[in-house]
PDB file of C-alpha atoms in Angstrom:
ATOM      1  CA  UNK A   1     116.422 116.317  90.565  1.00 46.00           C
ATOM      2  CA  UNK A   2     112.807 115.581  88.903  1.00 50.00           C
ATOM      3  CA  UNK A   3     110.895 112.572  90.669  1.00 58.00           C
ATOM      4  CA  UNK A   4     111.233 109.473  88.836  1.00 67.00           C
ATOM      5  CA  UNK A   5     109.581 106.391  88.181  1.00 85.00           C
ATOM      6  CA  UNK A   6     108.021 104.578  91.176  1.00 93.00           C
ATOM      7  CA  UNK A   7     108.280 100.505  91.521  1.00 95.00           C
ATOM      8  CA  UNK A   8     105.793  98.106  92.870  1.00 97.00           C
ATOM      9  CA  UNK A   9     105.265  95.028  94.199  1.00 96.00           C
ATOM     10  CA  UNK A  10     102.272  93.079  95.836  1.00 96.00           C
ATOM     11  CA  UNK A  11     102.503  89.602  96.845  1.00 96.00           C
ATOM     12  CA  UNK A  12      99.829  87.371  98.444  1.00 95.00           C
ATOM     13  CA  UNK A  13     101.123  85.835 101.991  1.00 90.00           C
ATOM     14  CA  UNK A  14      99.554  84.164 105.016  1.00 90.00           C
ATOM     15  CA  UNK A  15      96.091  85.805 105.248  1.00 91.00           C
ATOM     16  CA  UNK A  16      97.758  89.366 104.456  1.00 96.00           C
ATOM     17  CA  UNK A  17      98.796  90.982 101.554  1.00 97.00           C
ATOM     18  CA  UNK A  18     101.943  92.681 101.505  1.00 97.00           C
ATOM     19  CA  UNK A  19     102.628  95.941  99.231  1.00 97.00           C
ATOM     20  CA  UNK A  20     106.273  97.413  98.858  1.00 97.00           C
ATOM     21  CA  UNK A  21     106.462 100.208  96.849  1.00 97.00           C
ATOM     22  CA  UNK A  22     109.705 102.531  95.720  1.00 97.00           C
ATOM     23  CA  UNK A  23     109.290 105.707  94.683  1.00 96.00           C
ATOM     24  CA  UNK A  24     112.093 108.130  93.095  1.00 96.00           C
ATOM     25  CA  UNK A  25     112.344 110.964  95.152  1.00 96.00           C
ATOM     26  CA  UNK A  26     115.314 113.879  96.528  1.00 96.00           C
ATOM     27  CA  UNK A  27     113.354 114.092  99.243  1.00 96.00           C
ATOM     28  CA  UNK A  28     115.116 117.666 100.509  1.00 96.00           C
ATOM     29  CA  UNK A  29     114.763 118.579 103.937  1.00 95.00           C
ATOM     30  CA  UNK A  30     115.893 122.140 103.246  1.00 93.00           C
ATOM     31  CA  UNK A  31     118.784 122.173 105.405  1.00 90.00           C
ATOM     32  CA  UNK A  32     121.520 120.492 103.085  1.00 90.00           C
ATOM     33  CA  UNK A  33     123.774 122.530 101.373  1.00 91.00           C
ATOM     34  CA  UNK A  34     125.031 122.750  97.584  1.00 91.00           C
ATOM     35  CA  UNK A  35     128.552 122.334  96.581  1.00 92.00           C
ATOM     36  CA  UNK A  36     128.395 126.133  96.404  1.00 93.00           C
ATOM     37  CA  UNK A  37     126.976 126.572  99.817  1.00 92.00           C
ATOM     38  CA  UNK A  38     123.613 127.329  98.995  1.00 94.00           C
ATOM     39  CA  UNK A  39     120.615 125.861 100.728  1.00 93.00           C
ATOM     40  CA  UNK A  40     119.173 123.404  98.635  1.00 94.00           C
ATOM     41  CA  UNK A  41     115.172 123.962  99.029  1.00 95.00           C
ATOM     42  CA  UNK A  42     113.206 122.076 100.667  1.00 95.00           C
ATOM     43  CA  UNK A  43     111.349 119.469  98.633  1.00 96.00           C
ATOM     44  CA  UNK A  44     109.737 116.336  99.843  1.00 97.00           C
ATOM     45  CA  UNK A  45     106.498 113.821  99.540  1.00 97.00           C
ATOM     46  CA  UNK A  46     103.918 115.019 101.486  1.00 97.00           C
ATOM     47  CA  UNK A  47     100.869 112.588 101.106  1.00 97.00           C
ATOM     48  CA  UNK A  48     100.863 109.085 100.184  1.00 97.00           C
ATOM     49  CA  UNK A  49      97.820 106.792  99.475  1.00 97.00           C
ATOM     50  CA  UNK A  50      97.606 103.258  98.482  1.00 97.00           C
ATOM     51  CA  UNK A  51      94.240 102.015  96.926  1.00 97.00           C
ATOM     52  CA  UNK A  52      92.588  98.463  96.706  1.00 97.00           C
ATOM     53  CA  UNK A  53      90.193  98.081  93.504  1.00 96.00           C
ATOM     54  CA  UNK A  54      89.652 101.419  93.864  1.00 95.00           C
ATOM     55  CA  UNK A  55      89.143 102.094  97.698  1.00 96.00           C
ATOM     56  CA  UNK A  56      91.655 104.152  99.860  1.00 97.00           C
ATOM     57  CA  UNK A  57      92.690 101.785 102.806  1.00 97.00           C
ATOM     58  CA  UNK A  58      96.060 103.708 103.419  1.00 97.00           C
ATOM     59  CA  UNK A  59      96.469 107.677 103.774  1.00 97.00           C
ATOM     60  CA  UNK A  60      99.770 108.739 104.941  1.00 98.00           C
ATOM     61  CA  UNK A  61     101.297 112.169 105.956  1.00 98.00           C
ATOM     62  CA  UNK A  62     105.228 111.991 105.581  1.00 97.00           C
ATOM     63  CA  UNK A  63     107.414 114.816 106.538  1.00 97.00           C
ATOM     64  CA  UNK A  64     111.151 115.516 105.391  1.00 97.00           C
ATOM     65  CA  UNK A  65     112.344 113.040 107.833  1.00 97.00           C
ATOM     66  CA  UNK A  66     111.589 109.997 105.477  1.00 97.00           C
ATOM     67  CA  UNK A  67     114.656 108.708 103.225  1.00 97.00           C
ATOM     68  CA  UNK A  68     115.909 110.187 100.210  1.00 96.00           C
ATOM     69  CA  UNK A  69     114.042 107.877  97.345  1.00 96.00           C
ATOM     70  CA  UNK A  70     111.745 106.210  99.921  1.00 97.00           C
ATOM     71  CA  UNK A  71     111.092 102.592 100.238  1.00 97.00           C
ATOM     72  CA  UNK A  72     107.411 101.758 102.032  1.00 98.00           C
ATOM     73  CA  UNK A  73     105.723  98.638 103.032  1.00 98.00           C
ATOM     74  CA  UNK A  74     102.216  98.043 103.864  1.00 98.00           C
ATOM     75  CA  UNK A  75      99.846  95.159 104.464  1.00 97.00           C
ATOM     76  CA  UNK A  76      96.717  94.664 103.197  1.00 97.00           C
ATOM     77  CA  UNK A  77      93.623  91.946 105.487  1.00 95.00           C
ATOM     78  CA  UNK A  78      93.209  89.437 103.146  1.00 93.00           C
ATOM     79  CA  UNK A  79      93.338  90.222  99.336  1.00 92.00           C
ATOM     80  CA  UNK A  80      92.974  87.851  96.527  1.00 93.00           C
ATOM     81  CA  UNK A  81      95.591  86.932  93.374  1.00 95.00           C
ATOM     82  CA  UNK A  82      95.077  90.336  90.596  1.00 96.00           C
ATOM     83  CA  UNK A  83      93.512  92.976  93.381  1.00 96.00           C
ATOM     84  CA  UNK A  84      94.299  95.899  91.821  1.00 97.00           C
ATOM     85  CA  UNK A  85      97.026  98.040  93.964  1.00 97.00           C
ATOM     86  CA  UNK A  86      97.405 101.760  93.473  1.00 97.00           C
ATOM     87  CA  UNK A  87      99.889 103.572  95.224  1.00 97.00           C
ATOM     88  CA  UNK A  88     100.161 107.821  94.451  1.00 96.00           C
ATOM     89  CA  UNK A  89     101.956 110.511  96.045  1.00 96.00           C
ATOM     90  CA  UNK A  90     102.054 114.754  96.123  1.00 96.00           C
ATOM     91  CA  UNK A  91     104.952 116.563  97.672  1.00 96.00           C
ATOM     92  CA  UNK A  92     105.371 120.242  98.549  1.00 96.00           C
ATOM     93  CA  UNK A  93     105.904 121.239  95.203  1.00 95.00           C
ATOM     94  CA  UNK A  94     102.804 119.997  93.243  1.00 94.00           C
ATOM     95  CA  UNK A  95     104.311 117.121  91.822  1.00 94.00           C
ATOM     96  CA  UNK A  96     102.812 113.911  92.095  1.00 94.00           C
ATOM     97  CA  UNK A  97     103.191 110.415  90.595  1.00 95.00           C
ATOM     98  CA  UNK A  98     101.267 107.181  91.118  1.00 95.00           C
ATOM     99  CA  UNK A  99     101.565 103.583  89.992  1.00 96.00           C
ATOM    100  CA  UNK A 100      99.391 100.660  89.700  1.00 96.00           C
ATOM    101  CA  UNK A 101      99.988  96.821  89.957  1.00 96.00           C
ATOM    102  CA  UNK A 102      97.668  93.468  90.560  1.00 97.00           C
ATOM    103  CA  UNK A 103      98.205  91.675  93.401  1.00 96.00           C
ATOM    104  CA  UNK A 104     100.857  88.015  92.868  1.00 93.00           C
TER     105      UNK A 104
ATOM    106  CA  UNK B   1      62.268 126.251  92.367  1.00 54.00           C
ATOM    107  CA  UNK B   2      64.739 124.027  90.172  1.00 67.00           C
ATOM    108  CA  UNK B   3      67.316 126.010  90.369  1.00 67.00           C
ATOM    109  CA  UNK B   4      66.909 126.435  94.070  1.00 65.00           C
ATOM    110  CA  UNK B   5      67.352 122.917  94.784  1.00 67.00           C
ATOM    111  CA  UNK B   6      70.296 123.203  92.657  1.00 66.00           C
ATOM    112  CA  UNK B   7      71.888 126.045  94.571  1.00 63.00           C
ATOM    113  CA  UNK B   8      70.663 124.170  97.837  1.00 59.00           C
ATOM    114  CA  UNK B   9      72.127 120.727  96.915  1.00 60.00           C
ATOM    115  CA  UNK B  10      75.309 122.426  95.663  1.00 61.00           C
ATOM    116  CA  UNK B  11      76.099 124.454  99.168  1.00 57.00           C
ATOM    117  CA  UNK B  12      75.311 121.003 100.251  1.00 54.00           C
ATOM    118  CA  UNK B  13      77.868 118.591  98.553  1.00 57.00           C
ATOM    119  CA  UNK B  14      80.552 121.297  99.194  1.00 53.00           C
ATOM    120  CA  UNK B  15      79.467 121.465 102.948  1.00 51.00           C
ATOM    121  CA  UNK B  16      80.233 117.379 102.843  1.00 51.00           C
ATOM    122  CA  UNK B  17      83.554 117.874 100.818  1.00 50.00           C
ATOM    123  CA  UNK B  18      85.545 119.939 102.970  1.00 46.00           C
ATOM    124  CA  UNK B  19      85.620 117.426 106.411  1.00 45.00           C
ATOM    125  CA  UNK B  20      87.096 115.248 103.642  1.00 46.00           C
ATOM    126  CA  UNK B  21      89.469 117.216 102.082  1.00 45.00           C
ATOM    127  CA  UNK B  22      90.751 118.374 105.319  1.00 42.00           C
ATOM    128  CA  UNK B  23      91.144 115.243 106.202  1.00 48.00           C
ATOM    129  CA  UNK B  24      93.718 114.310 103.726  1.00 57.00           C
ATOM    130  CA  UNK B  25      95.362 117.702 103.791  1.00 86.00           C
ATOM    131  CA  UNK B  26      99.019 117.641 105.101  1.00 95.00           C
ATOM    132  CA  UNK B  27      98.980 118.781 108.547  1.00 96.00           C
ATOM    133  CA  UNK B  28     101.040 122.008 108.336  1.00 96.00           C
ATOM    134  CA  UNK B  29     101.215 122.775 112.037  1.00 96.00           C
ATOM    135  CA  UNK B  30     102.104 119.582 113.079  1.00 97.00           C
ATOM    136  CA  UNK B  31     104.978 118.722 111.008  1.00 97.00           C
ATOM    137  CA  UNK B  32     106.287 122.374 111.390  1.00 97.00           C
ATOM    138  CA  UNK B  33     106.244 121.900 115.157  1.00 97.00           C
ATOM    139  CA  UNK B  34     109.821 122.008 116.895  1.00 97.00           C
ATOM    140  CA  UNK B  35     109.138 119.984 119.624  1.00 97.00           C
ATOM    141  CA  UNK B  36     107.416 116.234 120.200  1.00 97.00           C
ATOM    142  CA  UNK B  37     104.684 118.176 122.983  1.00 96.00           C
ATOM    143  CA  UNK B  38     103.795 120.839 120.078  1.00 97.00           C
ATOM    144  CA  UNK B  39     103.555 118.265 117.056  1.00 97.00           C
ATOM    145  CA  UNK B  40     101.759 115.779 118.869  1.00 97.00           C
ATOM    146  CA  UNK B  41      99.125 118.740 120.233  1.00 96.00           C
ATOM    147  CA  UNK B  42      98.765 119.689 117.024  1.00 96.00           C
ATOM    148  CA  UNK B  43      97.242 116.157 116.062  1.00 96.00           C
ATOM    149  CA  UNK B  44      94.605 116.501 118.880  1.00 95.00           C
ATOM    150  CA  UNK B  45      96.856 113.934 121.156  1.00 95.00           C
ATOM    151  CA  UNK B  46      95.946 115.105 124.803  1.00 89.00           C
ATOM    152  CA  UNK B  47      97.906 111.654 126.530  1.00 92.00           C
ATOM    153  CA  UNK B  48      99.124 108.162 125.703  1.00 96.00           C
ATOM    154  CA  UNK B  49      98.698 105.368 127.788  1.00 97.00           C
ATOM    155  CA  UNK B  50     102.422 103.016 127.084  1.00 98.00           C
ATOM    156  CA  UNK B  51     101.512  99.784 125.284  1.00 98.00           C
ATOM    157  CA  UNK B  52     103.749  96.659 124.899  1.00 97.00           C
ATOM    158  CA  UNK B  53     100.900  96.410 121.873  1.00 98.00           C
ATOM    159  CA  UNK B  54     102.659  99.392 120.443  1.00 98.00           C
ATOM    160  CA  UNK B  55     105.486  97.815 118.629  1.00 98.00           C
ATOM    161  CA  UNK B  56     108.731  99.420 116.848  1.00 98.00           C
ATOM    162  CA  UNK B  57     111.233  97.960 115.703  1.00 98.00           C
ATOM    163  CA  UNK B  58     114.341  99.556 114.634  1.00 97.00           C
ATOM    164  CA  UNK B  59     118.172  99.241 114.909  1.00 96.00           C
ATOM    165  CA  UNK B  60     120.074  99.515 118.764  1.00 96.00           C
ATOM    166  CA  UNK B  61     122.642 101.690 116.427  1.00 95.00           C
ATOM    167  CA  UNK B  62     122.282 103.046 112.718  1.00 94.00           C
ATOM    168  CA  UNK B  63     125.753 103.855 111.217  1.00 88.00           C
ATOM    169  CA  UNK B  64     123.929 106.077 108.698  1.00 92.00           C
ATOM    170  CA  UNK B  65     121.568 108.441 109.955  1.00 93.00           C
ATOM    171  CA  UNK B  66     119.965 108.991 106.527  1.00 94.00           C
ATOM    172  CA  UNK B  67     118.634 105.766 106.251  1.00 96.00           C
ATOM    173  CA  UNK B  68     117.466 103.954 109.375  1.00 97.00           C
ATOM    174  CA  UNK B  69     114.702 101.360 108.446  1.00 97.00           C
ATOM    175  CA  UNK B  70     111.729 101.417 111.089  1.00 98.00           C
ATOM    176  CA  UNK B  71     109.085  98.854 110.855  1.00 98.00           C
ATOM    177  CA  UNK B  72     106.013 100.112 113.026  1.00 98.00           C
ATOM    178  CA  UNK B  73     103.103  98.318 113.830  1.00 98.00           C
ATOM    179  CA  UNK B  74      99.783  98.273 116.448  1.00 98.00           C
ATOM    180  CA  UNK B  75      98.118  95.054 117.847  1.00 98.00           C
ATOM    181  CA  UNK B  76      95.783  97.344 119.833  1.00 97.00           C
ATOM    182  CA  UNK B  77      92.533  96.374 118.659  1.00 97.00           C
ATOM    183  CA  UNK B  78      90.889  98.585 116.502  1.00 96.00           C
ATOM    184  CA  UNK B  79      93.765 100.869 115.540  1.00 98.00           C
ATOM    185  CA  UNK B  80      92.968 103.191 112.745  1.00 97.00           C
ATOM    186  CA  UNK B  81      96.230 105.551 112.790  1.00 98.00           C
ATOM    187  CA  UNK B  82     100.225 105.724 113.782  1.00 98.00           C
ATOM    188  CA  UNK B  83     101.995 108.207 114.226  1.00 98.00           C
ATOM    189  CA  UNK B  84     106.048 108.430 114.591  1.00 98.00           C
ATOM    190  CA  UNK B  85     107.616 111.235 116.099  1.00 98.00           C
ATOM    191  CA  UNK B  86     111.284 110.987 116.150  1.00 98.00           C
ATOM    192  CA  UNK B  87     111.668 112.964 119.328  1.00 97.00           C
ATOM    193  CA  UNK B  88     115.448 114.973 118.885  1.00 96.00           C
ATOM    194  CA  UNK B  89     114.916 115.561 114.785  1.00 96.00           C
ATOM    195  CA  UNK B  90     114.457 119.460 113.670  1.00 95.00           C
ATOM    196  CA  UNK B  91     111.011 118.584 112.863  1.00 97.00           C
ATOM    197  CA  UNK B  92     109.927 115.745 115.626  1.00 98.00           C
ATOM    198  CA  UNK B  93     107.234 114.405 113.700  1.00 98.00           C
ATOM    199  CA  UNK B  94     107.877 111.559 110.652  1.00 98.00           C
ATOM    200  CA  UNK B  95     104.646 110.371 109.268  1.00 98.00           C
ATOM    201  CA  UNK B  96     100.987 109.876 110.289  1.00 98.00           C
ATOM    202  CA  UNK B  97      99.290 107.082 108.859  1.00 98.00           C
ATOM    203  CA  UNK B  98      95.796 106.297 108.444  1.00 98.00           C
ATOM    204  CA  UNK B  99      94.547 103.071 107.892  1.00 97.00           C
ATOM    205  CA  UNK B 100      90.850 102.016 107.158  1.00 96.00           C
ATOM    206  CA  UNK B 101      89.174  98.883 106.417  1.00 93.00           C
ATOM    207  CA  UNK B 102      91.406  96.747 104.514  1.00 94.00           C
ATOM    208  CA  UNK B 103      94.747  97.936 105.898  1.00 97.00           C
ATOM    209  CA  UNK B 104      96.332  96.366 108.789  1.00 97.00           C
ATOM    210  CA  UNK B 105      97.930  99.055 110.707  1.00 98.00           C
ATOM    211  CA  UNK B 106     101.541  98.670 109.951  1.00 98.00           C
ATOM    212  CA  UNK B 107     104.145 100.584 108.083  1.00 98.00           C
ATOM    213  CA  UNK B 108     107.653 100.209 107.107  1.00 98.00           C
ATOM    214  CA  UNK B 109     110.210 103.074 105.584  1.00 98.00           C
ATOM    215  CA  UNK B 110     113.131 104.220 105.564  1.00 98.00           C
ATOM    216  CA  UNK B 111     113.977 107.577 108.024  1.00 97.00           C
ATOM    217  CA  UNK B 112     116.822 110.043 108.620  1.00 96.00           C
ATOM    218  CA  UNK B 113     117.683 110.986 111.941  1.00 95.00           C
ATOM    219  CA  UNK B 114     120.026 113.819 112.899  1.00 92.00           C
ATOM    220  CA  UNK B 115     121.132 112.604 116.317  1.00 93.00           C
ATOM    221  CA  UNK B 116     120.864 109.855 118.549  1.00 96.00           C
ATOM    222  CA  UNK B 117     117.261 109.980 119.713  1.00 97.00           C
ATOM    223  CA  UNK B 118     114.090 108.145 120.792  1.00 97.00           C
ATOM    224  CA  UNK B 119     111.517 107.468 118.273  1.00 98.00           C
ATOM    225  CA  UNK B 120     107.830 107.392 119.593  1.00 98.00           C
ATOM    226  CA  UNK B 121     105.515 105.458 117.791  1.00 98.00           C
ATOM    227  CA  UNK B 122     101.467 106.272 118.721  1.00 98.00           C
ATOM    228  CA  UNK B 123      98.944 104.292 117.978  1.00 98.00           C
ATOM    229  CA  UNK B 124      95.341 106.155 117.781  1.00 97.00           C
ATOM    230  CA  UNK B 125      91.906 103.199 118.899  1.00 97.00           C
ATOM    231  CA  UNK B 126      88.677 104.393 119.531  1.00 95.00           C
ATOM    232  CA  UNK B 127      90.175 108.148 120.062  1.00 94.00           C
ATOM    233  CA  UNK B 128      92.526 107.538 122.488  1.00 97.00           C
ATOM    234  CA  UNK B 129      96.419 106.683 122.305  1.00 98.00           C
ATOM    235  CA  UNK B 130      98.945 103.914 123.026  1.00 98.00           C
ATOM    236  CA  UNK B 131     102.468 104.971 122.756  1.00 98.00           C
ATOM    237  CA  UNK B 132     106.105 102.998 122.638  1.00 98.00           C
ATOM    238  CA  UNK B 133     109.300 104.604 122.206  1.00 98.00           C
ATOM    239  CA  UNK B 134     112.357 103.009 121.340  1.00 98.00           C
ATOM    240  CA  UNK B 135     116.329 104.688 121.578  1.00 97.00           C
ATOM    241  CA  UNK B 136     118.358 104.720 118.236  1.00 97.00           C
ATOM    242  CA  UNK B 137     122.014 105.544 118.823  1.00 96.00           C
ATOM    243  CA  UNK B 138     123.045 107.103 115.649  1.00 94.00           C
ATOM    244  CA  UNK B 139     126.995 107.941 114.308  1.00 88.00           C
ATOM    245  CA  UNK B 140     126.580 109.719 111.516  1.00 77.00           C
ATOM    246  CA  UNK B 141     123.736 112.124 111.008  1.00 68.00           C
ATOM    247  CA  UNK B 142     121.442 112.871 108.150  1.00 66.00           C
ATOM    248  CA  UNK B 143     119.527 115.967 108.150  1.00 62.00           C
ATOM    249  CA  UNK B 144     122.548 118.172 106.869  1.00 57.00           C
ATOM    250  CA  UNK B 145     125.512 117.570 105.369  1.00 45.00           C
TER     251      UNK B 145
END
């Protein structure tokens, strides 16, 4: 399974902005097995980084043990109404995606 | 004498680059690690001093070990990383996060766990650590399958 589209959301609370973002991914830890009884490879999201107008305030190492399409939440000091959010990833097989939305 | 500088400033920027780059490399030796003591050595933790600042929370018991949300946070002051280990899993440790200014050090996602285990959460200030753990009894596993 390719990675898919990612989904964001950023929404403005009490003195903290909250980010949730969704990303499509198998997220393989190597170990499960194919109808056939093959070892599927591993394959999962390895970095993730979340960007503010620009500036990295998040960089995360994930390892296999994080949930097949992962959900993630992170808040943010502050923020303001249309902050521009950026959220990418890379995973052990050179893919990467990334997604962008303005802070509600 | 141009070109010198060149050369010079050159070795220069990539002398600068490479702290950086390994910074947000993926920590190979840590996440291959089999046990909590090897991962967390590999991330330069010597000790952890427990903290009720160091806060986790997560399910008493997750039916489905594939997806057992974890909401992890630090109200040590000055926290600039967590890490979560999830002490009985083939590969102990989760996720690392940094945070820098602008980020409130908190995270929320979604992990699998293969067996009822503890799941450490650190908290790096000022160098040193600040630890919590936290059981999860689990039914069904999900690293296999």
């Amino acid at each position: 399974m390719a990675a898919g589209p990612m989904k964001m959301r950023a929404l403005l609370g009490q003195g903290y902005t909250d980010i949730r973002v969704l990303m499509n991914h198998p997220m393989e830890t190597g170990q499960r097995k194919d109808p056939d009884g093959k070892l599927v490879p591993m394959h999962f999201i390895q970095n993730l980084t979340v960007k503010v107008n620009g500036r990295t305030v998040v960089d995360a190492q994930i390892s296999q043990a994080v949930s097949r399409n992962p959900v993630f939440s992170f808040r943010l000091k502050g923020g303001a109404k249309g902050d521009k959010i950026e959220v990418s990833w890379l995973d052990n097989q050179g893919e990467s995606n990334s997604t962008e939305a303005a802070v509600a | 004498m141009n070109r010198l500088r060149r050369t010079l400033l050159a070795a220069l920027a990539l002398g600068l680059a490479r702290p950086l780059a390994a910074l947000a490399a993926w920590n190979k030796d840590a996440f291959g690690a089999k046990t909590p003591g090897d991962a967390l050595k590999s991330l330069g933790v010597a000790g952890a001093t427990p903290s009720k600042e160091v806060v986790i929370d997560a399910p008493e018991i997750a039916e489905n070990g594939a997806v057992v949300p974890i909401e992890v946070s630090s109200a040590v002051p000055g926290t600039t990383a967590l890490i979560v280990v999830i002490e009985k899993n083939p590969f102990p440790l989760a996720s690392r996060f940094d945070f820098r200014d602008g980020a409130l050090p908190y995270a929320k996602l979604n992990v699998k766990m293969g067996e009822t285990s503890d799941i450490r959460v650190l908290a790096e200030a000022a160098g040193k650590y600040y630890s919590a753990t936290k059981e999860v009894k689990v039914t069904i596993g999900g690293c296999g399958g």
